[in-house]
mmCIF file of C-alpha atoms in Angstrom:
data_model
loop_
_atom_site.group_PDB
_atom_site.id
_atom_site.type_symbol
_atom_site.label_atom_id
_atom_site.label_comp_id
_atom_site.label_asym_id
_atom_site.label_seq_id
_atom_site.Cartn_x
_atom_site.Cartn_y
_atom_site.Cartn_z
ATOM 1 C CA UNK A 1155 -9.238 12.786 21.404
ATOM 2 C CA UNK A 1156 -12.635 11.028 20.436
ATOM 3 C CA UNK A 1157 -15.657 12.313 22.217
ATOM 4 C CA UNK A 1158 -15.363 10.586 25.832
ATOM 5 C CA UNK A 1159 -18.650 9.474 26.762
ATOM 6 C CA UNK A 1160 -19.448 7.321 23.850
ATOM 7 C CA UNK A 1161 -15.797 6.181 24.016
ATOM 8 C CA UNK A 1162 -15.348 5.183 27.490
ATOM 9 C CA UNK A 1163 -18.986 3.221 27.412
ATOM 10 C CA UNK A 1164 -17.631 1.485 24.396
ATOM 11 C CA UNK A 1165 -14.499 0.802 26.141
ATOM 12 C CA UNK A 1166 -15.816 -0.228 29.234
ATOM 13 C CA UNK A 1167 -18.132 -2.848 26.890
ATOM 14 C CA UNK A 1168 -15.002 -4.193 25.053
ATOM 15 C CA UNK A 1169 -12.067 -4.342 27.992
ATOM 16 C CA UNK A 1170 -14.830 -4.867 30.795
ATOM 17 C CA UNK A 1171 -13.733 -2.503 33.238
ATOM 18 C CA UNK A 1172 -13.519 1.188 33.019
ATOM 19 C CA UNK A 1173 -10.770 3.804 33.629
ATOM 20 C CA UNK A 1174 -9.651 3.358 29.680
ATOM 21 C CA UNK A 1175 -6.804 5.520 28.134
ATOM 22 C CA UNK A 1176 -6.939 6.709 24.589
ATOM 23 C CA UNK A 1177 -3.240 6.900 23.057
ATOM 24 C CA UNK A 1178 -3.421 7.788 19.501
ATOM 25 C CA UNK A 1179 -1.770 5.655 17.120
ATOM 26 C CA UNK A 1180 -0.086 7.013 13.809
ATOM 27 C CA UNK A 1181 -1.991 6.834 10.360
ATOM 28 C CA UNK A 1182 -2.379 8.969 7.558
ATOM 29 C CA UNK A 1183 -4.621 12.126 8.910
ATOM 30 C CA UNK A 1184 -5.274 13.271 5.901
ATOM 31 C CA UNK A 1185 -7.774 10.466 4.676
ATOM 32 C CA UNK A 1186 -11.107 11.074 5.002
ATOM 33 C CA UNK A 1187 -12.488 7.562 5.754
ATOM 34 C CA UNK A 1188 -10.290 7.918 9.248
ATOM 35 C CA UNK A 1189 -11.902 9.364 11.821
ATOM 36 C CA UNK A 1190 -8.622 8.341 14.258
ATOM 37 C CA UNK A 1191 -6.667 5.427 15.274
ATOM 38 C CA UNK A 1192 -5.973 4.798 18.895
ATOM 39 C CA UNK A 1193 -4.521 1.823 21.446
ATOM 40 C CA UNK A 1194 -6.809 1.781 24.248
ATOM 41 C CA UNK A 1195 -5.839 0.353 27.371
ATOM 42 C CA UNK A 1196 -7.248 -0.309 31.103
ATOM 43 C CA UNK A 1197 -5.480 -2.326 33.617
ATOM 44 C CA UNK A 1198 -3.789 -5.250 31.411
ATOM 45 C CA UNK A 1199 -6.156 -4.878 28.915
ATOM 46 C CA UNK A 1200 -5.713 -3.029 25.259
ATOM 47 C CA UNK A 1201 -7.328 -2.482 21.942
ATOM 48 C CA UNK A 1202 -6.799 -0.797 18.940
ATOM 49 C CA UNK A 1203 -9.454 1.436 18.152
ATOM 50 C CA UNK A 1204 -10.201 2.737 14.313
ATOM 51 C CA UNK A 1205 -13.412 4.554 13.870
ATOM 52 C CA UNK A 1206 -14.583 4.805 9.975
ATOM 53 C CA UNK A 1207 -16.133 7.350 8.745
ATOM 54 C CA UNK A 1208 -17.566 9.774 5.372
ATOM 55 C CA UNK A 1209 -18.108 13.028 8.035
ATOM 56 C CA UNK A 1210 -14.218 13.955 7.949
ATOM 57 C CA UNK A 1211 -13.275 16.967 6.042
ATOM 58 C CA UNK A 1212 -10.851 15.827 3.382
ATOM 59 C CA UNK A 1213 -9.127 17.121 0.197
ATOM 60 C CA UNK A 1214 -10.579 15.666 -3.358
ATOM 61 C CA UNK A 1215 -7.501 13.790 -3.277
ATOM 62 C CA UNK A 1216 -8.275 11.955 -0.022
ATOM 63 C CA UNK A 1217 -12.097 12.186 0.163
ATOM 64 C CA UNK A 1218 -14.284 9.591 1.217
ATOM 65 C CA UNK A 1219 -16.289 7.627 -1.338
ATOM 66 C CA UNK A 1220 -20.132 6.298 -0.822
ATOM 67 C CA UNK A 1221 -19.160 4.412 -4.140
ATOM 68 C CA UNK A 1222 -18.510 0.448 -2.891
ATOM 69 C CA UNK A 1223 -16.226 -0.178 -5.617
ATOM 70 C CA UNK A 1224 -13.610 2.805 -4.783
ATOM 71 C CA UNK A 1225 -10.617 2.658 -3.716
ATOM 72 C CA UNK A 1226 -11.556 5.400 -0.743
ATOM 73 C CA UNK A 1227 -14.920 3.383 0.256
ATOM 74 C CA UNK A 1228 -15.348 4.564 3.661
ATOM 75 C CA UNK A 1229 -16.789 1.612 5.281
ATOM 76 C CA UNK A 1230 -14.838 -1.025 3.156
ATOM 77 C CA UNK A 1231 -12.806 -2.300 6.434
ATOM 78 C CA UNK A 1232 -15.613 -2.710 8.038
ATOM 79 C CA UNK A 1233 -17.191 -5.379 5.570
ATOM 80 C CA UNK A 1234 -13.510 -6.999 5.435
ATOM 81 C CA UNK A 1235 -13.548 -7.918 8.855
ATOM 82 C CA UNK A 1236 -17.388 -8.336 9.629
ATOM 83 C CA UNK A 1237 -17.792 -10.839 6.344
ATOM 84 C CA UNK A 1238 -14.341 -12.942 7.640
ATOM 85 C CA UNK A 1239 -12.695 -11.860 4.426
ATOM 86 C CA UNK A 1240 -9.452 -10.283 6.338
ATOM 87 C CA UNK A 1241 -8.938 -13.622 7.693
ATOM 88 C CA UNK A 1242 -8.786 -16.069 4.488
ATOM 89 C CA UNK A 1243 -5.077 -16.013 4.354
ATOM 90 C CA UNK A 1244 -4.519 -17.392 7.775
ATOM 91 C CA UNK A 1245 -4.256 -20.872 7.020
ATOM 92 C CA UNK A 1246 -0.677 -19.798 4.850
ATOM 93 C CA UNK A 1247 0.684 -17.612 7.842
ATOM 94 C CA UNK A 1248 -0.886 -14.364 7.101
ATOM 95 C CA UNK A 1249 -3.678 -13.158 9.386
ATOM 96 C CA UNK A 1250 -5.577 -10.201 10.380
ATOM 97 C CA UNK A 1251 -6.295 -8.955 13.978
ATOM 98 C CA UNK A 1252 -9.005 -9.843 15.783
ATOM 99 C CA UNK A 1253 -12.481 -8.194 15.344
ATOM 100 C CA UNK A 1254 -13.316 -7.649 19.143
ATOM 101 C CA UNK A 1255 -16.787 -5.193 18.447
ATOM 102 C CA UNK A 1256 -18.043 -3.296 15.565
ATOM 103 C CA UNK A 1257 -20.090 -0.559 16.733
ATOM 104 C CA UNK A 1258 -22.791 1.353 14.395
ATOM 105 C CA UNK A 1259 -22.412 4.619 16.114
ATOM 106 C CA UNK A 1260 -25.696 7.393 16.106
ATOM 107 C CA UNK A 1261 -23.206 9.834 14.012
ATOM 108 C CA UNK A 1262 -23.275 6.927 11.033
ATOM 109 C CA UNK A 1263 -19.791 6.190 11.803
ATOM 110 C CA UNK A 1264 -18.436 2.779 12.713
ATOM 111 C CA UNK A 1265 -15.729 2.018 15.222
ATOM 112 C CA UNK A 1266 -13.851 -1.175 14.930
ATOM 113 C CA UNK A 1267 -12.478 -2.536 18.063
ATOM 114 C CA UNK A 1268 -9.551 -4.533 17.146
ATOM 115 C CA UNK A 1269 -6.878 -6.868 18.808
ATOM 116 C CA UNK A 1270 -4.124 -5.044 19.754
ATOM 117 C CA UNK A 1271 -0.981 -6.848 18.337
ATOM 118 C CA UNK A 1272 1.996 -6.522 20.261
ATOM 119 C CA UNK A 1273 4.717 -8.168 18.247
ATOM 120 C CA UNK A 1274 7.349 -6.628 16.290
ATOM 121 C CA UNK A 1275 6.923 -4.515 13.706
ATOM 122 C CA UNK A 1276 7.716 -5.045 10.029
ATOM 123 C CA UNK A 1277 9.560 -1.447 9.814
ATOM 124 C CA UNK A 1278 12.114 -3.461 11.749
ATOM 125 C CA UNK A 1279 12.149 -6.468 10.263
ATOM 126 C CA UNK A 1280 15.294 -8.139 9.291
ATOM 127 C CA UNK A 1281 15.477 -8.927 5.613
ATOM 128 C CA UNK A 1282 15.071 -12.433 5.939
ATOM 129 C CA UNK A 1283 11.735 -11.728 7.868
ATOM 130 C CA UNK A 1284 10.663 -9.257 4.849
ATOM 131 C CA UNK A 1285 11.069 -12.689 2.778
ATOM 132 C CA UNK A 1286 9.306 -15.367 4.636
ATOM 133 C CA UNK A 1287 6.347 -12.478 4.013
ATOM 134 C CA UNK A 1288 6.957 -12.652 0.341
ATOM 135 C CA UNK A 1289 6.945 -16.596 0.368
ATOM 136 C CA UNK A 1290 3.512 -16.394 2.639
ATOM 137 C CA UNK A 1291 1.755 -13.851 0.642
ATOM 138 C CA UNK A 1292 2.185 -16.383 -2.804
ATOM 139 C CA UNK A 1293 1.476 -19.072 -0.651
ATOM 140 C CA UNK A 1294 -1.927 -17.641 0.436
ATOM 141 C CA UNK A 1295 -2.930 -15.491 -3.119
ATOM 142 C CA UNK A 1296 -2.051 -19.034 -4.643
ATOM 143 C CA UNK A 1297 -4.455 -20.888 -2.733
ATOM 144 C CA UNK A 1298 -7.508 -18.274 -1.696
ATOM 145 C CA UNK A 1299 -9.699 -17.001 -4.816
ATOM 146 C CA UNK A 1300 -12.770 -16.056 -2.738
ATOM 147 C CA UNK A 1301 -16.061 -14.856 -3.963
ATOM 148 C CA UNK A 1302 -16.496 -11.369 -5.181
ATOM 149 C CA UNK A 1303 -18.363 -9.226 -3.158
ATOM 150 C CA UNK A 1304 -19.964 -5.846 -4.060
ATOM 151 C CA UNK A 1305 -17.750 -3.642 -1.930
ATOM 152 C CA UNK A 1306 -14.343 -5.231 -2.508
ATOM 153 C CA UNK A 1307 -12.806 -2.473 -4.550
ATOM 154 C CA UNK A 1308 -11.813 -3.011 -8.385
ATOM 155 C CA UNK A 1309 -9.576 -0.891 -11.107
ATOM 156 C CA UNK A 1310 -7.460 0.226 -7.753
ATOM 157 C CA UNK A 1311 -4.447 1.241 -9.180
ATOM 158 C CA UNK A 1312 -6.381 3.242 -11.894
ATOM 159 C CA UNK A 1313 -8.313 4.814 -9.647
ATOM 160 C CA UNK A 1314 -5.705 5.685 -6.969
ATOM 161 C CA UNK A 1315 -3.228 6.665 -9.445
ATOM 162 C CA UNK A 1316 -5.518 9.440 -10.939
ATOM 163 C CA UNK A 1317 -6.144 11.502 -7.952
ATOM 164 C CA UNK A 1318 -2.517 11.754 -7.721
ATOM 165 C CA UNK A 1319 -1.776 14.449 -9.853
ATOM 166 C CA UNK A 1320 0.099 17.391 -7.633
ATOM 167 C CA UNK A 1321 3.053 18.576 -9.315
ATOM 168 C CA UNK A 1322 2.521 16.801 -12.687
ATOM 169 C CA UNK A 1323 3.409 19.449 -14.514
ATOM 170 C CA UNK A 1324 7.334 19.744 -13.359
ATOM 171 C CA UNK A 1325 7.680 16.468 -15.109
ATOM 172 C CA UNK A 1326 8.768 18.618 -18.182
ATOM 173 C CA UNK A 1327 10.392 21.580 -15.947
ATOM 174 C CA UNK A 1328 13.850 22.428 -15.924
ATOM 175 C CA UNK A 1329 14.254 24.490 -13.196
ATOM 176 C CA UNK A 1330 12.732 21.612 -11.258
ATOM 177 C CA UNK A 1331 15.073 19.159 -12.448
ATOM 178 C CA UNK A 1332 17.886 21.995 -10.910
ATOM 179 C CA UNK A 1333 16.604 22.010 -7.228
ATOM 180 C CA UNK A 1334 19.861 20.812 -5.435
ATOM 181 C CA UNK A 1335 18.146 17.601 -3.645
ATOM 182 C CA UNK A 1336 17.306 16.561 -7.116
ATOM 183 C CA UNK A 1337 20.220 17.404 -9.408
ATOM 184 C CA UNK A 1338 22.285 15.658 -6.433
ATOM 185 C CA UNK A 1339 20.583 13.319 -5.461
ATOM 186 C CA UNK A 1340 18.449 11.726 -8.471
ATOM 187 C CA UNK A 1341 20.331 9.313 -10.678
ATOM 188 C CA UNK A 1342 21.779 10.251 -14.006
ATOM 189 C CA UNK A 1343 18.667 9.668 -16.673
ATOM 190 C CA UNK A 1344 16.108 9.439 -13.989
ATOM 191 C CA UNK A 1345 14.369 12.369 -15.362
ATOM 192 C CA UNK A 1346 13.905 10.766 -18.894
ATOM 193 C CA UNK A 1347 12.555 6.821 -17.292
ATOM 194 C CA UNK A 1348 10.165 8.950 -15.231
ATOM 195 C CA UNK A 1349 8.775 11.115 -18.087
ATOM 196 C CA UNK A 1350 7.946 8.235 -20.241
ATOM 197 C CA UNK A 1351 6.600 6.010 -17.361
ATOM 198 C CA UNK A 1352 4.326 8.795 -16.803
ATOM 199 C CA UNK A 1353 3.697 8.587 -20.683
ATOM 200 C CA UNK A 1354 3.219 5.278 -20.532
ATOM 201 C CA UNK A 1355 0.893 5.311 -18.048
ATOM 202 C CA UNK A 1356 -2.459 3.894 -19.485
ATOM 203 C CA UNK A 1357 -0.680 0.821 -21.081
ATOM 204 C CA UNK A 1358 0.940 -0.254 -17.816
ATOM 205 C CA UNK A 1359 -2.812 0.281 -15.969
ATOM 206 C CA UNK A 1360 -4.291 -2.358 -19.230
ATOM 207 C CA UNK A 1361 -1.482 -4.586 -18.721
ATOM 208 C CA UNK A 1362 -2.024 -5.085 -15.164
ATOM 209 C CA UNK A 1363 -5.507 -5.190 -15.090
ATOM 210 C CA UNK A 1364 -5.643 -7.681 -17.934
ATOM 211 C CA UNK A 1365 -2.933 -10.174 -16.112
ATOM 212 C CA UNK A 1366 -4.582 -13.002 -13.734
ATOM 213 C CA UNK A 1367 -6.349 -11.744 -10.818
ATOM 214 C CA UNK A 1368 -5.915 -12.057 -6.824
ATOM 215 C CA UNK A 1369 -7.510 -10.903 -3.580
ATOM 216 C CA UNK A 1370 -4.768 -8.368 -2.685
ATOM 217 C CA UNK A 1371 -4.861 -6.205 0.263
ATOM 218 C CA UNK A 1372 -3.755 -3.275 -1.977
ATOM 219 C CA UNK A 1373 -1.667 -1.516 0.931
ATOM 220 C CA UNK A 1374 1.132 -3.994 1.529
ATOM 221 C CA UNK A 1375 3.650 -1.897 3.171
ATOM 222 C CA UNK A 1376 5.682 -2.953 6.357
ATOM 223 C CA UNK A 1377 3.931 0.078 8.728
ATOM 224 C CA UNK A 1378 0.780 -2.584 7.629
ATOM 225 C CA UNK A 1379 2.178 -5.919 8.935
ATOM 226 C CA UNK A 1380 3.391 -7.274 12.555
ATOM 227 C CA UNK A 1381 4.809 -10.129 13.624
ATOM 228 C CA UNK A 1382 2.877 -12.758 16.354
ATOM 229 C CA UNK A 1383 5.428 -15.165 16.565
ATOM 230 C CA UNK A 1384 6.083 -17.357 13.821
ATOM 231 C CA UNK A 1385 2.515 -15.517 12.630
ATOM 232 C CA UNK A 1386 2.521 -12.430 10.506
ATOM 233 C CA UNK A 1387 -0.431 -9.840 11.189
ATOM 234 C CA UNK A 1388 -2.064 -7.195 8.195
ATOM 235 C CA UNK A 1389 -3.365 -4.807 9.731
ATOM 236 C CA UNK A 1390 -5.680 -1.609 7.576
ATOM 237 C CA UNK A 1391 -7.229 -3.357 5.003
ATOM 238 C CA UNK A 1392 -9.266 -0.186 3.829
ATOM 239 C CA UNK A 1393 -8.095 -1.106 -0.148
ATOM 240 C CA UNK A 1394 -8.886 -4.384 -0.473
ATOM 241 C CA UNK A 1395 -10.186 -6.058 -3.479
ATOM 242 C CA UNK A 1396 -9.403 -7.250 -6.850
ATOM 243 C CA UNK A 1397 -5.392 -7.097 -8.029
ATOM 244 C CA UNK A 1398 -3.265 -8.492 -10.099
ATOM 245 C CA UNK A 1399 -1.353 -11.871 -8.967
ATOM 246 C CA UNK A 1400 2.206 -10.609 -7.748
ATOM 247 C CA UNK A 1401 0.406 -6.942 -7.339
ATOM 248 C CA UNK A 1402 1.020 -6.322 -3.690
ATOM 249 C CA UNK A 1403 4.611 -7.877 -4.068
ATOM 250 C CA UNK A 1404 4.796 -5.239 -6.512
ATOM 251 C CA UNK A 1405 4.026 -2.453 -3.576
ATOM 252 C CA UNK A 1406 5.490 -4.005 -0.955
ATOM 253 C CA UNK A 1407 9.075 -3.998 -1.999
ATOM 254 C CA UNK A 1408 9.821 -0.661 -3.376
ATOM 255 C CA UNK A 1409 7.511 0.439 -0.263
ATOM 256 C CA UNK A 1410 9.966 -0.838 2.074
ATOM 257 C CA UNK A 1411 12.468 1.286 0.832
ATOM 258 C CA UNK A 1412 10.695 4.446 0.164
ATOM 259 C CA UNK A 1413 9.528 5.370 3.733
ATOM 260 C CA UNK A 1414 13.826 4.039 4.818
ATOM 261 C CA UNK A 1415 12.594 0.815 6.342
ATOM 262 C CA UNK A 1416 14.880 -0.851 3.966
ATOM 263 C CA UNK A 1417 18.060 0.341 2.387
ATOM 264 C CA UNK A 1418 17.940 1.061 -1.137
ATOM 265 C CA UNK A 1419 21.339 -0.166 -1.418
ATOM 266 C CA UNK A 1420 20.003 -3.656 -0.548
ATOM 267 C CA UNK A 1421 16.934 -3.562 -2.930
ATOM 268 C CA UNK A 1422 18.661 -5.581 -5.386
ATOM 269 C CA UNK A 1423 19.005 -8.540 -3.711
ATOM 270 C CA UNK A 1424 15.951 -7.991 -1.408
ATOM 271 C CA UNK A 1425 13.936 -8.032 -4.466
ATOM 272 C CA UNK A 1426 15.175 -10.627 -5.769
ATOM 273 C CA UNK A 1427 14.868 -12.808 -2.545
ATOM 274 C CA UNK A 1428 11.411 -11.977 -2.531
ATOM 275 C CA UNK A 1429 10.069 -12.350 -5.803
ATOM 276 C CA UNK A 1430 11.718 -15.870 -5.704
ATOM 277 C CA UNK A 1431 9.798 -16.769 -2.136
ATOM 278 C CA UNK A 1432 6.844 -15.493 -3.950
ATOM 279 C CA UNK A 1433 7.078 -18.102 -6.278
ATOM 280 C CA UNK A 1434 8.182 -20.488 -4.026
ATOM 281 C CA UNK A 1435 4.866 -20.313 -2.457
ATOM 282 C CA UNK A 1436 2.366 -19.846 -4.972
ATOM 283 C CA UNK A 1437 3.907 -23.367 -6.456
ATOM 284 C CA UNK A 1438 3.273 -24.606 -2.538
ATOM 285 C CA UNK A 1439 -0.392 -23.112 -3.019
ATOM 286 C CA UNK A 1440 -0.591 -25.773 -6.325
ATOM 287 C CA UNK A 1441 -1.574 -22.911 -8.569
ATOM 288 C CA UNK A 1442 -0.998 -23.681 -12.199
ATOM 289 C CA UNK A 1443 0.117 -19.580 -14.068
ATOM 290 C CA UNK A 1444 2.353 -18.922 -16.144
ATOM 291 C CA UNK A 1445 5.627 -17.652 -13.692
ATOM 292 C CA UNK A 1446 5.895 -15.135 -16.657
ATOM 293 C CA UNK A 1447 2.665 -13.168 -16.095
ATOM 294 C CA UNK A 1448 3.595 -12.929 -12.720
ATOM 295 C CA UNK A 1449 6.870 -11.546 -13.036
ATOM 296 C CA UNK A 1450 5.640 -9.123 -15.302
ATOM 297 C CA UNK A 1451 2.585 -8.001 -12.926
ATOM 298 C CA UNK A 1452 5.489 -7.274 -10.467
ATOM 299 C CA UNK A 1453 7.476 -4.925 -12.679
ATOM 300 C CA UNK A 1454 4.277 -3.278 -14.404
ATOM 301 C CA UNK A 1455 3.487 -2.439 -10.604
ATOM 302 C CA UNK A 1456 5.987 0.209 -11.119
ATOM 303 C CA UNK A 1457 3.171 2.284 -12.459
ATOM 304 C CA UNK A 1458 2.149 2.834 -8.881
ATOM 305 C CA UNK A 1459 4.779 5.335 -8.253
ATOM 306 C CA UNK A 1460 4.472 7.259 -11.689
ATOM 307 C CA UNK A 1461 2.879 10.285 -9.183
ATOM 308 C CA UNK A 1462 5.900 9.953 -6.629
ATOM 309 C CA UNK A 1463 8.513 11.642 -8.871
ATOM 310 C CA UNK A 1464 6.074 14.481 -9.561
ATOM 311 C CA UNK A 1465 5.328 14.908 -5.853
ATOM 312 C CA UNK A 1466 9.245 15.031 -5.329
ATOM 313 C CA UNK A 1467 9.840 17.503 -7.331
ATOM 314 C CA UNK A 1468 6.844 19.844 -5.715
ATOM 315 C CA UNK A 1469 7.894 19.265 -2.186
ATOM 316 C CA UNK A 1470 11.877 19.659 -2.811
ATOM 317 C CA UNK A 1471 11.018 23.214 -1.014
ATOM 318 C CA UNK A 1472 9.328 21.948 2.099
ATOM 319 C CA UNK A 1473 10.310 20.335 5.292
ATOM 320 C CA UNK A 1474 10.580 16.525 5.240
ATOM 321 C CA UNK A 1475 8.709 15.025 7.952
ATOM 322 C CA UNK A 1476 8.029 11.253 8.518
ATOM 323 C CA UNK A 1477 4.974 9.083 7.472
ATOM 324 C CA UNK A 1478 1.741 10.915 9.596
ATOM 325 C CA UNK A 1479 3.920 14.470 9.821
ATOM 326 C CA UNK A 1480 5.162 13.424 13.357
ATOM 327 C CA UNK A 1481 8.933 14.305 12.961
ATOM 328 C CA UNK A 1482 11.313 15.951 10.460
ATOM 329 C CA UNK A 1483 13.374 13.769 8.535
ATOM 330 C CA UNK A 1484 16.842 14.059 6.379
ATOM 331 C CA UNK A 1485 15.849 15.521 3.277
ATOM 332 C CA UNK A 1486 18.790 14.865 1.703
ATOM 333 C CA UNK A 1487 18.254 10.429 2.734
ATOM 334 C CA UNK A 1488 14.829 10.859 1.534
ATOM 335 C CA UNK A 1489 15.745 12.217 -1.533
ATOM 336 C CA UNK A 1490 18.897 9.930 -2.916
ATOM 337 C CA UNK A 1491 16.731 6.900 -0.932
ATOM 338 C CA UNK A 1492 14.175 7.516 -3.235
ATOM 339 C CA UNK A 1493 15.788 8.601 -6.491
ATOM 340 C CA UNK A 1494 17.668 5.387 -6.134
ATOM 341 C CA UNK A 1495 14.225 3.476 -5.901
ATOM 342 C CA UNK A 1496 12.540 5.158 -8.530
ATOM 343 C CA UNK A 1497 15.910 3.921 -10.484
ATOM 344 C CA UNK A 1498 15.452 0.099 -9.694
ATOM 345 C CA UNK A 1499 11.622 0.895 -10.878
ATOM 346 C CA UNK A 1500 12.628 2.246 -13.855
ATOM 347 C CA UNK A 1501 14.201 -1.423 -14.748
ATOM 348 C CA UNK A 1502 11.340 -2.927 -13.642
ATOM 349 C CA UNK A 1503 8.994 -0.591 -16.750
ATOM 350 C CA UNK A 1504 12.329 -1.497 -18.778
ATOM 351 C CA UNK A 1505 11.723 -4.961 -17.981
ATOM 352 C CA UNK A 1506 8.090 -4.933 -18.494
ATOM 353 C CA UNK A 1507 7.919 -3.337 -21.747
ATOM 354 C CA UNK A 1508 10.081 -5.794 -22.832
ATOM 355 C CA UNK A 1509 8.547 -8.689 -21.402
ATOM 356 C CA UNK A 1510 4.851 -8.101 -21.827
ATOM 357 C CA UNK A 1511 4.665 -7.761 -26.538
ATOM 358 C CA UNK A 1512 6.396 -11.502 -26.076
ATOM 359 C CA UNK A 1513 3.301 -12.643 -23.797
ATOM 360 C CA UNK A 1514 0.756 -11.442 -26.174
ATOM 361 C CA UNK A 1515 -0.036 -8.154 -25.485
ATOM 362 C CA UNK A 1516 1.022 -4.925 -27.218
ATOM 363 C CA UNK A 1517 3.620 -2.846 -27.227
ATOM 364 C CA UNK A 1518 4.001 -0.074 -25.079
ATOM 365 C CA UNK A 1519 3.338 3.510 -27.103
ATOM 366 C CA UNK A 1520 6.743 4.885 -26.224
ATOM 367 C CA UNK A 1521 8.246 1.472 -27.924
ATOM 368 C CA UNK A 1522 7.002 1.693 -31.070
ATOM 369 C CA UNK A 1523 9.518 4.774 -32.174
ATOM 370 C CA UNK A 1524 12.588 3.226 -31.002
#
C-alpha cells in the first residue's frame, strides 16, 4: 500500500473528492522502475495509478537505469506521456490512456495518474480482435516516424536480451533435457533449433537492427492493450523507442501464446492472419518498403525468446505461477504451450536465415557449415 498521506492528497487533487481506495493492480514486481500499480477509486470516480521510480531494490537483471537510452530507464513513461509521444498512433486506432496528473514527488519519484480504461481486455480477445490489432499497429508504424528524442530507448532487444542469462548453461545439459516436463512436453529437435538460435544470437540482433526502423512500443503483449470500443488502448509504455518495422508484431504474437492467452494450436493461422493485416495496413499508411524486410524483421524477432528456453529448463523444478506470481498454474500446459511456441519460432530463425543472405545481408554463422 503506498504511503497514505501523500496518496490520498494526490487522490483527492485528481478524483476531486476524498475517501479514495487503493486496489493494486498486477505488474511485474520484480522491476525496479515500478514502485506499484494501483486502480484508485472514490464514489464513481477511478484512476490508475503507476508511480516510477530508481529507489526500488531490484536484481541486476531488473534494475533501474539513470542511462536515457536503456531499455530499464526509470522515468522513460513518464517522458512518453508528458511529450504526447504515447498518443501518435491514435489517428490509426491505437491510443494510449489518458495522462490525468504527473506528480514530481519529494522522494524523486513520479506518479502518473492515468485514465482508467474499462473495456475488455486483450487476454480475452477473440482472434479476430487480436487481428484488427495487427492491421492497426502497420497502419499507424506505416504512417508515424516521429522525431527522435534523447530518452526513447535504442539497441532494445540487444540490451534486454543480455541481462537474460539465468540458466544458459543447461542449453548443452543432458540431464536437463531429461526433466519429465521437458522430455514430454518439448517437441522432437527442439533442443538442437534452440542451441543454435542461441548460437546465432549476434547475427539475428545485426539483422534486426540493420532492417528499417519504427517507433515500437517494445512490450506489445495482450496484458498491454484494452479495448474502448471500436478503440484499442496500450497501456505501459516503459520500452519505448527505436525498433525494427514488423518488431512488435514480432513480440506480440508468440506473446499471446506464451502466457495461454492464445492457443498454440491456433498460432499457425493466427500468425498468419496477422502478419497479413500488418501489411494490409502499412500499405493503408502509403509506406513504400520492401514487404520482404518486413517479413523477415518478424521472424528474426524470434531472437527475443533465445533466453526463454534456458529459463525453462532452470525452473522445470519450481512451482508455476501466473504472470506477477498471483496463482499457480498447470505446469504441464505451460510447458507443451510453450515448447510448441518455441517450435513455430524455430521456423521463423529457419525462415530468416534463409530469407535474409537473398536480401543482401550475410549468412548466418551456423549456415555456412551446412
Amino acid at each position: 500500500m503506498p504511503e497514505t498521506t501523500l496518496q490520498d492528497t494526490e487522490a483527492r487533487e485528481v478524483l476531486g473528492v476524498d475517501g479514495a481506495v487503493f486496489d493494486p493492480l498486477v505488474h511485474n514486481p520484480k522491476n525496479g522502475v515500478t514502485g506499484g500499480v494501483w486502480r484508485v477509486s472514490a464514489g464513481r470516480r477511478s484512476a490508475v495509478l503507476k508511480v516510477l521510480t530508481r529507489n526500488k531494490e531490484a536484481t541486476e537483471r531488473w534494475a533501474a537505469s539513470d542511462d536515457p537510452r536503456h531499455w530499464n530507464y526509470w522515468r522513460r513513461e513518464a517522458h512518453v506521456y508528458e511529450s504526447g509521444l504515447a498518443q501518435v498512433w491514435q489517428p490509426y486506432g491505437i491510443r494510449a490512456p489518458r495522462l490525468l496528473a504527473l506528480v514530481e514527488r519529494p522522494d524523486g519519484d513520479a506518479a502518473l495518474w492515468l485514465e482508467d480504461v474499462p473495456g475488455e481486455p486483450a487476454t480475452a480477445w477473440p482472434l479476430a480482435r487480436h487481428v484488427e490489432h495487427a492491421r492497426r499497429l502497420g497502419a499507424a508504424q506505416g504512417a508515424v516516424r516521429p522525431d527522435d528524442h534523447p530518452w526513447l530507448t535504442r539497441r532494445f532487444l540487444r540490451r534486454y536480451i543480455g541481462g537474460n542469462t539465468l540458466g544458459q548453461e543447461l542449453l548443452d545439459d543432458d540431464e536437463a533435457w531429461r526433466h519429465p516436463l521437458v522430455r514430454d512436453h518439448f517437441p522432437p529437435g527442439l533442443r538442437r533449433e534452440m542451441v543454435r538460435l542461441h548460437h546465432d544470437r549476434e547475427w539475428f540482433l545485426q539483422v534486426l537492427e540493420d532492417l528499417p526502423r519504427a517507433f515500437c512500443h517494445l512490450d506489445m503483449w495482450p496484458a498491454n492493450l484494452r479495448s474502448d470500443g471500436p478503440a484499442t488502448v496500450a497501456l505501459d509504455w516503459s520500452f519505448a523507442g527505436d525498433g525494427a518495422l514488423g518488431e512488435d508484431l514480432g513480440n506480440y504474437l508468440p506473446d499471446s501464446v506464451f502466457d495461454l492467452f492464445v492457443p498454440a494450436a491456433r498460432l499457425p493461422e493466427y500468425a498468419a492472419a496477422a502478419y497479413d493485416a500488418y501489411l494490409r495496413g502499412l500499405r493503408e499508411s502509403g509506406r513504400d518498403i520492401d514487404e520482404r524486410l518486413v517479413r523477415l524483421a518478424v521472424c528474426a524477432s524470434a531472437v527475443k525468446y533465445d533466453w526463454l528456453t534456458a529459463l525453462m529448463l532452470a525452473r522445470a523444478g519450481e512451482e508455476q505461477l501466473d504472470y506477477g506470481g498471483g496463482r499457480p498454474i498447470s505446469a504441464e500446459l505451460r510447458y507443451r504451450e510453450r515448447g510448441l511456441t518455441l517450435a513455430f519460432l524455430a521456423e521463423w530463425a529457419a525462415e530468416a536465415r534463409a530469407s535474409a543472405p537473398e536480401l543482401g545481408f550475410p549468412e548466418p554463422p551456423s549456415g555456412r557449415h551446412r
